[in-house]
Coordinates of C-alpha atoms in Angstrom, one line a residue:
M16 CA -26.7 26.5 33.5
N17 CA -24.9 24.9 36.6
A18 CA -26.4 22.0 37.8
P19 CA -28.1 22.6 41.4
A20 CA -25.9 22.0 44.5
A21 CA -26.5 18.6 46.5
A22 CA -28.6 19.1 49.8
L23 CA -26.3 19.2 52.8
P24 CA -27.0 16.6 55.3
R25 CA -29.0 17.9 58.4
P26 CA -26.5 18.0 61.2
P27 CA -27.0 15.2 64.0
S28 CA -28.4 16.3 67.5
P29 CA -27.0 14.2 70.1
G30 CA -29.5 12.2 72.2
Y31 CA -32.2 12.2 69.9
F32 CA -33.4 10.4 66.6
A33 CA -34.1 11.8 63.2
S34 CA -37.8 10.7 64.0
H35 CA -37.9 13.4 66.8
W36 CA -37.7 16.0 64.3
R37 CA -39.7 14.6 61.6
S38 CA -42.5 14.9 64.9
L39 CA -41.4 18.3 65.6
D40 CA -41.7 19.2 61.9
Y41 CA -45.3 17.4 61.9
F42 CA -46.1 19.3 65.0
N43 CA -45.1 22.4 63.6
L44 CA -47.2 21.7 60.4
Y45 CA -50.3 21.6 62.7
R46 CA -49.5 24.5 64.4
L47 CA -49.3 26.6 60.6
T48 CA -52.5 25.0 59.7
L49 CA -54.4 26.1 63.4
A50 CA -52.5 29.8 62.8
V51 CA -54.1 30.0 59.1
A52 CA -57.6 28.7 60.6
L53 CA -57.5 31.5 63.6
V54 CA -56.6 33.9 60.8
F55 CA -59.7 33.0 58.6
S56 CA -61.6 33.4 61.4
G57 CA -60.8 36.5 62.6
L58 CA -61.4 37.8 59.0
L59 CA -65.2 36.0 59.1
F60 CA -66.2 36.9 62.3
G61 CA -64.1 39.6 63.5
G62 CA -67.1 42.0 63.4
S63 CA -69.8 39.8 65.0
D64 CA -71.0 39.9 68.5
L65 CA -68.5 37.0 69.4
F66 CA -65.9 39.3 70.2
R67 CA -66.5 42.7 72.5
A68 CA -66.0 45.9 70.7
G69 CA -62.3 46.3 69.1
E70 CA -61.8 42.8 70.2
G71 CA -62.0 41.4 66.7
E72 CA -59.1 43.4 65.7
R73 CA -57.0 42.2 68.4
F74 CA -57.8 38.9 68.0
Q75 CA -56.9 38.9 64.3
G76 CA -53.6 40.4 65.3
Y77 CA -52.8 37.6 67.5
A78 CA -53.7 35.3 64.5
Y79 CA -51.1 37.1 62.3
T80 CA -48.5 37.2 64.8
Y81 CA -49.0 33.3 65.6
L82 CA -48.6 32.4 61.7
V83 CA -45.5 34.3 61.2
I84 CA -43.7 32.7 64.2
A85 CA -44.7 29.4 63.1
A86 CA -43.5 30.1 59.9
L87 CA -40.1 31.1 61.3
F88 CA -39.9 28.1 63.5
V89 CA -39.5 26.1 60.0
L90 CA -36.2 27.4 59.5
G91 CA -35.0 26.4 62.9
I92 CA -36.3 23.0 62.4
R93 CA -34.5 22.6 59.1
A94 CA -31.3 24.0 60.4
R95 CA -31.9 21.7 63.4
W96 CA -30.3 24.7 65.8
P97 CA -31.0 25.7 68.4
G98 CA -31.1 22.0 70.0
F99 CA -34.2 19.9 69.9
Q100 CA -35.4 20.4 73.5
I101 CA -34.8 24.1 73.3
Q102 CA -37.1 24.4 70.1
L103 CA -39.8 22.1 71.4
T104 CA -39.9 24.1 74.7
A105 CA -39.9 27.6 72.4
H106 CA -43.2 25.9 70.5
I107 CA -44.9 24.9 73.5
A108 CA -44.2 28.5 75.6
T109 CA -45.3 30.2 72.0
D110 CA -48.8 28.0 72.1
I111 CA -49.7 29.0 75.7
V112 CA -49.0 32.6 75.4
V113 CA -51.0 33.0 72.0
V114 CA -53.9 30.8 73.4
M115 CA -53.8 32.9 76.9
L116 CA -53.9 36.1 74.6
L117 CA -56.7 34.8 72.2
M118 CA -58.6 33.8 75.3
T119 CA -58.8 37.3 76.6
T120 CA -60.6 38.3 73.4
S121 CA -63.7 36.9 74.1
S122 CA -65.2 35.1 77.0
Q123 CA -67.3 33.0 74.6
L124 CA -63.9 31.5 73.1
A125 CA -62.0 30.9 76.2
G126 CA -63.3 27.4 77.1
G127 CA -62.6 26.3 73.6
M128 CA -59.0 28.0 73.3
G129 CA -58.1 26.4 76.6
L130 CA -58.7 22.6 75.0
L131 CA -56.1 24.0 72.5
L132 CA -53.5 24.0 75.1
A133 CA -54.4 20.2 75.7
I134 CA -52.9 19.3 72.4
S135 CA -49.9 21.2 72.7
V136 CA -49.4 19.5 75.9
A137 CA -49.7 16.1 74.4
S138 CA -47.9 16.8 71.3
G139 CA -44.9 18.2 73.8
G140 CA -45.0 15.0 75.3
L141 CA -45.1 12.6 72.1
V142 CA -42.8 14.5 70.2
G143 CA -39.9 15.3 72.9
S144 CA -40.2 11.5 74.5
G145 CA -41.9 12.5 77.6
R146 CA -39.1 14.9 78.9
L147 CA -40.6 17.8 80.5
T148 CA -44.0 17.0 79.9
L149 CA -45.3 17.7 83.4
L150 CA -43.6 21.1 82.7
Y151 CA -45.4 22.0 79.9
A152 CA -48.8 20.8 81.8
A153 CA -47.8 22.8 84.7
M154 CA -47.0 26.2 82.5
A155 CA -50.5 25.7 80.5
S156 CA -52.2 25.4 84.0
I157 CA -50.7 28.4 85.5
A158 CA -51.2 30.5 82.4
V159 CA -55.2 29.5 82.2
L160 CA -55.7 30.1 86.1
L161 CA -53.7 33.8 85.7
Q162 CA -56.0 34.3 82.4
H163 CA -59.2 33.4 84.5
G164 CA -57.6 35.5 87.6
F165 CA -57.5 38.4 85.6
S166 CA -60.7 38.3 83.8
I167 CA -62.7 37.9 87.2
L168 CA -60.7 40.9 88.4
G169 CA -61.4 42.7 85.2
G170 CA -65.3 41.8 86.1
R171 CA -65.7 39.6 82.7
E172 CA -65.7 36.4 84.7
V173 CA -67.7 35.0 88.0
A174 CA -65.9 33.3 90.7
D175 CA -67.8 30.2 90.5
S176 CA -66.2 29.2 86.9
F177 CA -63.2 28.2 88.7
F178 CA -64.2 24.7 88.9
Q179 CA -64.0 24.3 85.0
V180 CA -60.7 26.0 84.8
G181 CA -59.4 23.3 87.6
L182 CA -61.1 20.6 85.8
L183 CA -59.4 22.0 82.4
C184 CA -56.1 22.0 84.5
A185 CA -56.3 18.6 85.6
G186 CA -57.0 17.3 82.1
Y187 CA -53.8 19.2 81.1
F188 CA -51.7 17.0 83.8
A189 CA -54.0 13.7 83.1
I190 CA -52.9 14.2 79.2
G191 CA -49.4 14.9 80.2
L192 CA -48.8 12.0 82.2
L193 CA -50.7 9.9 79.5
A194 CA -48.1 11.2 76.7
H195 CA -44.9 10.4 78.8
A196 CA -46.1 6.8 79.2
L197 CA -46.7 6.4 75.9
T198 CA -43.6 7.9 74.6
Q199 CA -41.3 6.3 77.1
R200 CA -42.9 2.7 75.6
A201 CA -42.3 3.9 72.0
L202 CA -39.2 5.2 72.7
R203 CA -38.1 1.7 74.2
S204 CA -39.4 0.2 71.1
E205 CA -37.5 2.5 68.8
R206 CA -34.1 1.8 70.8
L207 CA -35.1 -2.1 70.3
A208 CA -35.6 -1.5 66.7
Q209 CA -32.4 0.6 66.2
Q210 CA -30.3 -2.0 68.2
Q211 CA -31.8 -4.8 66.0
S212 CA -31.0 -2.6 62.7
D213 CA -27.5 -2.0 63.9
E214 CA -26.9 -5.9 64.7
L215 CA -28.8 -6.9 61.4
A216 CA -26.1 -4.6 59.6
L217 CA -23.1 -6.0 61.4
L218 CA -24.4 -9.4 60.5
N219 CA -24.5 -8.6 56.6
R220 CA -21.2 -7.2 56.4
I221 CA -20.0 -10.1 58.1
N222 CA -21.8 -12.7 55.7
A223 CA -20.7 -10.2 52.5
L224 CA -17.2 -10.8 53.9
A225 CA -17.6 -14.5 54.4
I226 CA -19.0 -14.5 51.0
E227 CA -16.2 -12.6 49.3
N228 CA -13.3 -14.7 51.0
S229 CA -14.9 -18.1 50.5
P230 CA -12.9 -20.5 48.5
D231 CA -16.1 -21.8 47.2
G232 CA -18.5 -19.9 44.7
L233 CA -22.0 -19.0 45.7
L234 CA -25.0 -18.5 43.6
A235 CA -28.4 -17.6 45.0
V236 CA -30.9 -18.2 42.2
R237 CA -34.7 -18.0 42.1
G238 CA -37.3 -20.5 41.2
D239 CA -37.5 -18.9 37.4
G240 CA -34.0 -18.9 36.9
V241 CA -33.2 -15.2 37.7
V242 CA -29.9 -14.5 39.9
R243 CA -30.4 -13.2 43.3
H244 CA -26.6 -13.0 44.2
A245 CA -23.2 -14.0 42.9
S246 CA -20.2 -13.9 44.3
P247 CA -17.0 -12.7 42.7
R248 CA -15.4 -16.0 43.3
A249 CA -18.4 -17.9 41.4
L250 CA -18.1 -15.5 38.3
A251 CA -14.5 -16.4 38.5
L252 CA -14.9 -20.1 38.7
L253 CA -17.6 -19.9 35.9
G254 CA -15.6 -17.4 33.7
V255 CA -18.4 -14.9 33.3
T256 CA -17.0 -11.8 32.2
T257 CA -20.2 -10.1 31.5
P258 CA -21.8 -7.9 34.3
V259 CA -24.4 -9.8 36.7
V260 CA -27.5 -7.6 37.8
P261 CA -28.9 -9.3 40.5
G262 CA -32.9 -10.0 40.4
T263 CA -32.3 -9.1 36.3
T264 CA -29.8 -11.5 34.8
R265 CA -30.8 -15.0 34.1
L266 CA -28.6 -17.8 34.8
A267 CA -29.2 -19.0 31.5
D268 CA -27.9 -16.3 30.1
C269 CA -24.7 -15.9 31.8
A270 CA -23.9 -19.6 32.7
P271 CA -26.2 -21.8 30.5
D272 CA -24.1 -25.3 31.5
L273 CA -24.9 -24.0 35.1
A274 CA -28.3 -23.2 34.2
R275 CA -28.8 -27.1 32.9
L276 CA -27.0 -28.7 35.4
A277 CA -29.1 -26.6 38.2
E278 CA -32.3 -28.2 36.8
Q279 CA -31.3 -31.4 37.0
V280 CA -29.7 -31.3 40.6
R281 CA -31.8 -31.8 43.4
P282 CA -31.4 -30.5 47.0
G283 CA -29.0 -32.5 48.8
T284 CA -27.3 -33.9 45.8
E285 CA -23.8 -33.1 43.8
A286 CA -23.4 -32.7 40.3
S287 CA -19.8 -32.2 38.3
L288 CA -19.4 -29.8 35.9
T289 CA -16.7 -28.5 33.7
A290 CA -16.5 -24.8 33.6
P291 CA -13.7 -23.0 31.4
A292 CA -11.7 -21.9 34.6
A293 CA -11.9 -25.2 36.5
Q294 CA -13.3 -28.6 37.2
L295 CA -16.5 -27.9 39.5
R296 CA -18.4 -29.7 42.0
V297 CA -22.0 -28.2 42.3
R298 CA -24.4 -28.8 45.6
C299 CA -27.9 -27.5 45.6
I300 CA -29.1 -26.2 49.3
P301 CA -32.9 -24.8 49.2
L302 CA -33.8 -21.7 50.7
A303 CA -37.5 -22.3 51.6
T304 CA -38.5 -19.2 50.2
P305 CA -42.1 -18.5 48.3
D306 CA -40.1 -17.9 45.1
D307 CA -38.3 -21.4 45.7
S308 CA -34.5 -20.0 45.8
R309 CA -31.9 -22.1 46.2
V310 CA -27.9 -21.4 46.7
L311 CA -25.5 -23.4 44.3
V312 CA -22.0 -23.9 45.9
L313 CA -19.5 -24.3 43.5
E314 CA -16.3 -26.3 44.9
D315 CA -13.1 -26.4 42.9
Q316 CA -12.2 -29.8 42.8
T317 CA -8.6 -28.9 41.6
Q318 CA -7.8 -26.9 44.6
A319 CA -9.5 -29.5 46.8
A320 CA -7.3 -32.1 45.0
Q321 CA -4.1 -30.1 45.7
A322 CA -5.2 -29.5 49.3
A323 CA -5.6 -33.1 49.6
Q324 CA -2.3 -33.8 48.0
R325 CA -0.4 -31.3 50.5
L326 CA -2.2 -32.6 53.5
K327 CA -0.9 -36.5 52.1
L328 CA 2.7 -35.1 51.7
A329 CA 2.9 -33.3 55.1
A330 CA 1.9 -36.7 57.0
L331 CA 4.2 -38.1 55.1
G332 CA 6.9 -35.9 55.7
R333 CA 6.4 -35.6 59.5
L334 CA 6.3 -39.3 59.6
T335 CA 9.7 -39.7 57.4
A336 CA 11.4 -36.9 59.7
N337 CA 10.4 -38.7 62.6
I338 CA 12.0 -42.2 61.4
A339 CA 14.6 -41.0 59.1
H340 CA 17.5 -41.9 61.4
E341 CA 15.8 -45.1 61.9
I342 CA 15.7 -45.8 58.0
R343 CA 19.2 -44.6 57.1
N344 CA 20.8 -46.5 60.0
P345 CA 19.5 -49.8 58.5
L346 CA 19.9 -48.8 54.9
S347 CA 23.4 -47.9 55.5
A348 CA 24.2 -51.4 57.0
I349 CA 22.6 -53.0 53.9
S350 CA 24.7 -50.7 51.7
H351 CA 27.9 -51.6 53.2
A352 CA 27.0 -55.5 53.5
A353 CA 26.0 -55.1 50.0
Q354 CA 29.5 -54.1 48.9
L355 CA 31.3 -56.6 51.2
L356 CA 29.0 -59.1 49.5
R357 CA 30.3 -57.7 46.2
E358 CA 33.8 -57.9 47.2
E359 CA 33.6 -61.6 48.2
A360 CA 31.5 -62.9 45.7
H361 CA 33.5 -65.2 43.3
D362 CA 30.2 -66.0 40.9
P363 CA 27.8 -63.7 38.5
A364 CA 24.9 -64.5 40.8
G365 CA 26.4 -62.9 43.7
T366 CA 27.4 -60.0 42.2
R367 CA 24.2 -59.5 40.5
L368 CA 22.1 -59.7 43.9
A369 CA 24.7 -57.6 45.7
G370 CA 24.0 -54.6 42.5
I371 CA 20.2 -55.3 43.6
I372 CA 20.5 -54.7 47.1
E373 CA 22.6 -51.5 46.6
N374 CA 20.1 -50.0 43.8
N375 CA 17.2 -50.5 46.0
A376 CA 19.1 -49.1 48.9
R377 CA 19.9 -45.9 47.2
R378 CA 16.7 -45.7 45.8
L379 CA 15.0 -45.8 49.4
D380 CA 17.7 -43.2 50.6
R381 CA 16.8 -41.0 48.0
L382 CA 13.0 -41.0 48.4
V383 CA 13.5 -40.3 52.0
E384 CA 15.9 -37.4 51.1
E385 CA 13.3 -35.8 48.7
V386 CA 10.5 -36.1 51.1
L387 CA 12.5 -34.4 53.7
T388 CA 13.5 -31.7 51.3
L389 CA 9.8 -31.2 50.8
N390 CA 9.4 -30.6 54.3
R391 CA 12.1 -27.8 54.2
R392 CA 10.3 -26.0 50.9
D393 CA 9.2 -23.1 53.1
R394 CA 12.6 -22.3 54.7
L395 CA 14.0 -19.7 51.7
N396 CA 17.3 -18.3 51.5
P397 CA 16.9 -16.3 48.2
A398 CA 20.0 -15.1 46.4
T399 CA 20.9 -13.4 43.3
F400 CA 21.6 -15.7 40.1
D401 CA 23.3 -14.3 36.8
A402 CA 24.1 -16.3 33.7
A403 CA 27.7 -17.5 35.0
A404 CA 26.1 -18.4 38.1
L405 CA 23.1 -20.5 36.1
A406 CA 25.3 -22.1 34.0
G407 CA 27.9 -23.2 36.5
L408 CA 25.2 -24.8 38.2
V409 CA 24.2 -27.1 35.1
D410 CA 27.8 -28.1 34.4
E411 CA 28.2 -29.0 38.2
L412 CA 25.1 -31.1 37.9
R413 CA 25.8 -32.4 34.5
Q414 CA 29.3 -33.7 36.0
A415 CA 27.4 -35.4 38.9
E416 CA 25.1 -37.2 36.7
E417 CA 28.0 -38.4 34.6
I418 CA 26.5 -36.4 31.3
P419 CA 28.8 -35.8 28.6
A420 CA 29.9 -32.1 28.1
D421 CA 28.8 -31.9 24.5
A422 CA 25.4 -33.5 25.2
V423 CA 24.4 -30.4 27.2
I424 CA 23.7 -27.3 25.2
V425 CA 23.3 -23.9 27.4
S426 CA 22.2 -20.7 25.8
M427 CA 21.4 -17.8 28.0
P428 CA 21.4 -13.6 27.7
D429 CA 24.5 -12.1 29.7
T430 CA 22.1 -9.7 31.1
L431 CA 20.1 -12.6 33.1
R432 CA 19.7 -11.6 37.0
F433 CA 16.9 -13.2 39.5
Q434 CA 16.6 -14.4 42.8
F435 CA 16.1 -18.0 43.8
D436 CA 16.8 -20.3 46.8
P437 CA 20.0 -21.8 46.0
D438 CA 19.4 -25.4 47.2
H439 CA 15.9 -25.2 45.8
L440 CA 16.9 -24.1 42.4
R441 CA 19.6 -27.1 42.5
Q442 CA 16.8 -29.5 43.4
I443 CA 14.5 -28.4 40.6
V444 CA 17.4 -28.4 38.0
W445 CA 18.7 -31.8 39.1
N446 CA 15.5 -33.4 38.6
L447 CA 14.6 -32.0 35.3
M448 CA 18.3 -32.7 34.0
R449 CA 18.1 -36.4 35.4
N450 CA 15.0 -36.9 33.9
A451 CA 15.7 -35.2 30.6
W452 CA 19.1 -37.1 30.2
R453 CA 17.1 -40.8 31.3
Y454 CA 14.7 -40.2 28.2
S455 CA 16.9 -38.6 25.8
R456 CA 18.7 -40.2 22.9
K457 CA 22.2 -39.4 25.1
Q458 CA 23.8 -37.6 21.9
P459 CA 25.6 -34.4 21.5
G460 CA 23.0 -31.9 22.1
S461 CA 20.5 -33.9 23.6
L462 CA 19.8 -31.7 26.4
H463 CA 19.3 -27.7 26.0
V464 CA 19.1 -25.5 28.8
S465 CA 17.8 -22.0 27.6
A466 CA 16.7 -18.5 29.2
Q467 CA 15.1 -15.5 28.4
T468 CA 14.0 -12.4 29.6
S469 CA 10.6 -10.1 29.0
G470 CA 10.3 -7.5 31.2
D471 CA 10.3 -8.5 35.0
T472 CA 9.7 -11.9 33.8
V473 CA 12.2 -14.8 33.6
Q474 CA 11.9 -18.0 31.8
I475 CA 14.4 -21.1 32.3
D476 CA 13.6 -23.9 29.6
L477 CA 15.1 -27.3 30.1
A478 CA 14.6 -29.7 26.8
D479 CA 15.4 -32.9 25.4
D480 CA 15.4 -34.7 21.9
G481 CA 13.4 -37.9 23.5
P482 CA 10.2 -39.4 22.7
G483 CA 8.1 -36.7 24.7
L484 CA 5.2 -37.4 26.9
A485 CA 2.2 -39.4 26.4
A486 CA -0.9 -37.6 26.4
E487 CA -2.7 -39.8 28.7
H488 CA 0.2 -38.6 31.5
L489 CA -0.2 -35.0 31.0
G490 CA -2.8 -34.7 33.5
K491 CA -0.9 -36.8 36.2
L492 CA 2.5 -35.3 35.3
F493 CA 2.9 -33.4 38.7
E494 CA 1.1 -35.7 40.9
P495 CA 3.0 -37.4 43.6
F496 CA 4.2 -40.7 43.5
F497 CA 3.3 -41.4 39.8
T498 CA 6.2 -42.2 37.4
T499 CA 6.6 -44.3 34.5
D500 CA 9.9 -45.7 35.3
A501 CA 10.4 -48.6 37.9
Q502 CA 13.4 -47.1 39.4
G503 CA 12.0 -43.8 40.1
T504 CA 9.9 -42.7 43.3
G505 CA 7.3 -40.4 41.5
L506 CA 8.5 -37.4 43.6
G507 CA 10.7 -35.6 41.5
L508 CA 8.4 -33.5 39.3
F509 CA 6.0 -32.9 42.3
L510 CA 9.0 -31.8 44.7
A511 CA 10.3 -29.5 41.6
R512 CA 7.1 -28.0 41.4
E513 CA 6.6 -27.0 45.1
L514 CA 9.8 -25.5 45.3
A515 CA 9.3 -23.4 42.8
E516 CA 6.0 -22.3 44.3
A517 CA 7.7 -21.7 47.4
N518 CA 10.1 -19.5 45.3
R519 CA 7.0 -17.7 44.0
A520 CA 7.7 -19.1 40.6
R521 CA 5.8 -21.6 38.2
L522 CA 6.9 -25.0 36.6
A523 CA 5.2 -26.2 34.1
Y524 CA 5.2 -28.4 30.9
V525 CA 5.3 -26.6 27.7
P526 CA 3.7 -29.3 24.9
G527 CA 5.2 -29.4 21.7
T528 CA 7.0 -31.9 19.0
G529 CA 11.0 -33.1 19.1
G530 CA 10.9 -34.2 23.3
A531 CA 9.8 -33.0 26.3
R532 CA 10.2 -29.2 27.4
F533 CA 9.9 -27.9 31.0
R534 CA 9.7 -24.3 31.8
L535 CA 10.5 -22.3 35.2
S536 CA 8.8 -18.8 35.0
L537 CA 9.8 -16.3 37.8
G538 CA 9.8 -12.8 38.5
G539 CA 13.5 -11.3 37.8
S540 CA 15.3 -8.4 39.7
D541 CA 17.9 -5.8 38.5

């Protein structure tokens, strides 16, 4: 058996809210109820002296017709066709015509039936937001006056009763004016509420976008430990893989370490948390709600430290770029003077001092060059490398560092192909080879450069046979200005990693035995 089709949404009506149609629906429900009551009244009192001879059956006919018309109006309201104002005017006109006809059936019921039109006029003003209210009052007044006039001409009424009919018509206009004033006030309130609702919805969308794109994770937690909201960034930082249902999931179930820490952190204070994905700093912000809710802000300290390092290097780079010529000119003079001093020195002490000056001058020059290279990290000019080009680069750098040919073993597949900036790749391989040769045993085969491909991923490894890295140095390996060599600048590995990231690659240290191994991972190309 096929499932029932979903109800189609009602078509919109320009210039009217959904509340207008609901009000019209309720008004028609009143008319249906009134029509049923009139039908039963005709059945119960149709043969009584309340009606003149034969008028009881006519009263019942009018009542049944009114019931059928009210039932048909239900279909128009549901379809919202024709327009709202047309339907409302048709409702009021029907009420006026039917009530006028009912008034002709009994002089005793004429006054009471006339009061029914007051309800129709008031409902027309309230439902229609005050539009055409005075028109409805005028239509009802004209209909009552015409009916009363025909009754006088027919001898069923006397002329003195015009005063009562005039009061009834004045009541129609008074009710119409009051309904108009009330509906205008209600309409202003509804428009203001709609405007505030739209602004609140826009503010909620802005807040949602801000939370989703925030580098910090945000968790809203009730006083009883139930999670009210968890941003995707917070779940990623905490390493939470299970679904979190707001208002149901407890913080202790999805992040027990954070739950224990949240009980200790007071508003306005901070604490550290070691999560599976990162080292976090946790801040607590109270929301001042009856359920003692609070927001836990999770900041990734690793990213903050990297950002601080980039700012520091950027500032240093700008400073060095501005004074590079001022530094290099005195360095050139110092180096030249040291060479002259070495040539003219006749004792070992003078030669040794000249060598010290030259070594430190070269060290300063290399420091300036590395920082300047860091400033040019985003100036990419990628080129295609294959196995022969990479092997040629390794051999060129080997000769520049005066490394014996048999000390370097190169092994890579002939199908190797990848994209990389040539200057950046030269700087990376040069730093890695220089460090590897410095700490190796300086024997045949001490350095091993290898490459392998796996799908679209290319991995280039450079390993040495030295003592490797101490465990306490692994966390600081890529930090700027960290070095274990008194002659080093501490920028080589940091610069190599920055250049790798600029080319969408990743440089990492591979733990293992038999020396140090660094791996450059990047995407390959056909």
